[in-house]
Amino acid sequence: MLDSALELVRLQENGDLTAVEIAEKALASVRDTQDSINAFTHVAAEQAIEAARRVDAKRAAGEPLGILAGVPVAVKDVLCTNDMPTTCSSRMLKDFRPPYDATVVSKLREADAVIIGKTNMDEFAMGASTETSAFGLTRNPWDTNRTPGGSSGGAAACVAAGSVPLSLGTDTGGSIRQPAAFCGITGMKPTYGRVSRYGLVAFASSLDQVGPMAWSVPDVALLLEAIAGFEPRDSTSLNQFVPKYTDVLQSSDLRGLRIGVLSETAETAGIDPAIMDVVNEAAKVFQSQGAEIVEVNLPHSKYWVPTYYVIAPCEASSNLSRYDGAHYGHRTDSIDMHSPDGPLVSAYCRSREEGFGSEVKRRIMVGTYALSEGYTDKYYNQALKVRRLIKGDFDAAFSQVDLLLGPVTPSTAFPLGDKIDDPLQMYLCDLFTVGANLAGLPAISLPGGSDSSGLPIGIQLQAPALEESRLLFAANAFQTATDHHQKRPSH
């Protein structure tokens, strides 16, 4: 029952369920799955029931209700919430309670959503497996010995586990789309600036984007409709009209639509053949609905990952410099009063050493090195030039086609512990996703099939900037012709 937000809205409108009953079911599901999945860092049971009561009271009084009235939603623990902790799954912020809500959280409340809690993630959103969390790893509901992906692993797992129909994730290099693919759900990264970053704890400011996760495209469209829009307090927010995204899902006729398939993808080293089989099968589905499949080339795609892993750590190094144990965040109890650098520097160093995990430290060090004197031009500025070339590749491709089709990940969900000690292998999980972040484009991950073990495989569609409606239209057409998004883990 908890796998369709639109159905929950309909059931309430018909008087078949109350918001309180729905919230109680969601909280019961969280309790049942938390020990085995560990999707949440904080469960806001009292606040959720109280929010649900307010929805029921408004409905009884005949007052207007928001589009998410009574629908349980989970929020990634990197988005500020003034009534519950925001930890970024880090010891550095384990006791942090923000004095304000992120814009997307305020929009959820305005839409009368019921926020169930905060979801587990890789520390400061740095990772691809949700194994770097200070609150313990999250497990994939399809196979609890495997990763749910990352960094929005908790946000994907709580939907796949049937606890909530909707969740908010963030995507810096694929952190919505990769866990969505691993957990067999639908996840969307909107155009950079389409959804405000105000109140999102920054990892890489020019790449981060908040986005919706759900089982189906209609639910993703509904959540995007609720959270998109201009925020004057956010200098990167786009002041553009927000369409009613659910209205674009009425047809599955794709005649006239040109979908590009990347010619170089099949030759990519290390890609599981089952992934390419699913992508090729998806192309046939789109063809059967009237779309034209065109082979396209993105000449600089081989530079996506190296470019991303210069720019993102540089921005992380700058953004995370504020966590020093003095202003806020973890403060050490063991200051060396006799340190040759003095007690203040000792406090800074020890607070950061104790507060940050190894992956966060690794990226801070890489970024600091690439920004250091004598190396900025060699690494960071060079990466920015390549980023412009990558954006140019996408512009050229979208002059020929309307959408791009390809894989989300090189493999299905890998076993927990498999890559945690091999950072380079972990970084290659982002092989097919970071391009959209570098170019600021919208992209969506859809369940496209499964491998021989029954693990979900995702397909990815990418569109030009601000063409979320086109993306959702084609994605929904795919889901009307297939049933992959209707499959559930057996737990």
Short mmCIF file of C-alpha atoms in Angstrom, two decimals, residues 12 18-28 30-31 40 42-56 68-74 83-84 109 112-118 163-164:
data_model
loop_
_atom_site.label_atom_id
_atom_site.label_comp_id
_atom_site.label_asym_id
_atom_site.label_seq_id
_atom_site.Cartn_x
_atom_site.Cartn_y
_atom_site.Cartn_z
CA GLN A 12 -7.73 9.77 1.52
CA THR A 18 -6.82 8.82 7.09
CA ALA A 19 -3.41 10.50 7.13
CA VAL A 20 -2.86 9.21 10.67
CA GLU A 21 -3.54 5.62 9.60
CA ILE A 22 -1.08 5.99 6.73
CA ALA A 23 1.59 7.52 9.00
CA GLU A 24 1.15 4.70 11.50
CA LYS A 25 1.59 2.10 8.75
CA ALA A 26 4.75 3.85 7.52
CA LEU A 27 6.23 4.06 11.03
CA ALA A 28 5.42 0.40 11.66
CA VAL A 30 10.24 1.52 9.47
CA ARG A 31 10.33 -0.28 12.83
CA PHE A 40 17.17 5.88 8.72
CA HIS A 42 16.46 9.53 12.73
CA VAL A 43 12.77 8.59 12.87
CA ALA A 44 10.46 11.50 13.72
CA ALA A 45 7.50 9.43 14.96
CA GLU A 46 5.82 12.10 17.11
CA GLN A 47 6.23 14.87 14.55
CA ALA A 48 4.93 12.59 11.79
CA ILE A 49 1.75 11.66 13.69
CA GLU A 50 1.17 15.30 14.59
CA ALA A 51 1.61 16.40 10.95
CA ALA A 52 -0.83 13.66 9.88
CA ARG A 53 -3.39 14.86 12.46
CA ARG A 54 -3.15 18.37 11.02
CA VAL A 55 -3.84 17.01 7.53
CA ASP A 56 -6.90 15.09 8.77
CA LEU A 68 1.24 15.65 -1.00
CA ALA A 69 -1.42 15.75 1.74
CA GLY A 70 -0.92 12.87 4.15
CA VAL A 71 1.81 11.20 2.06
CA PRO A 72 4.82 9.86 4.04
CA VAL A 73 8.15 11.22 2.77
CA ALA A 74 11.71 10.47 3.89
CA ASP A 83 12.76 19.90 14.23
CA MET A 84 15.19 16.98 13.94
CA ARG A 109 5.52 20.98 4.68
CA ASP A 112 1.11 18.85 3.59
CA ALA A 113 3.54 15.93 3.31
CA VAL A 114 4.24 13.87 6.44
CA ILE A 115 8.01 13.73 7.02
CA ILE A 116 8.83 10.34 8.55
CA GLY A 117 12.51 10.93 9.27
CA LYS A 118 16.04 11.39 7.95
CA SER A 163 8.41 2.02 4.30
CA VAL A 164 7.57 5.21 2.37
#
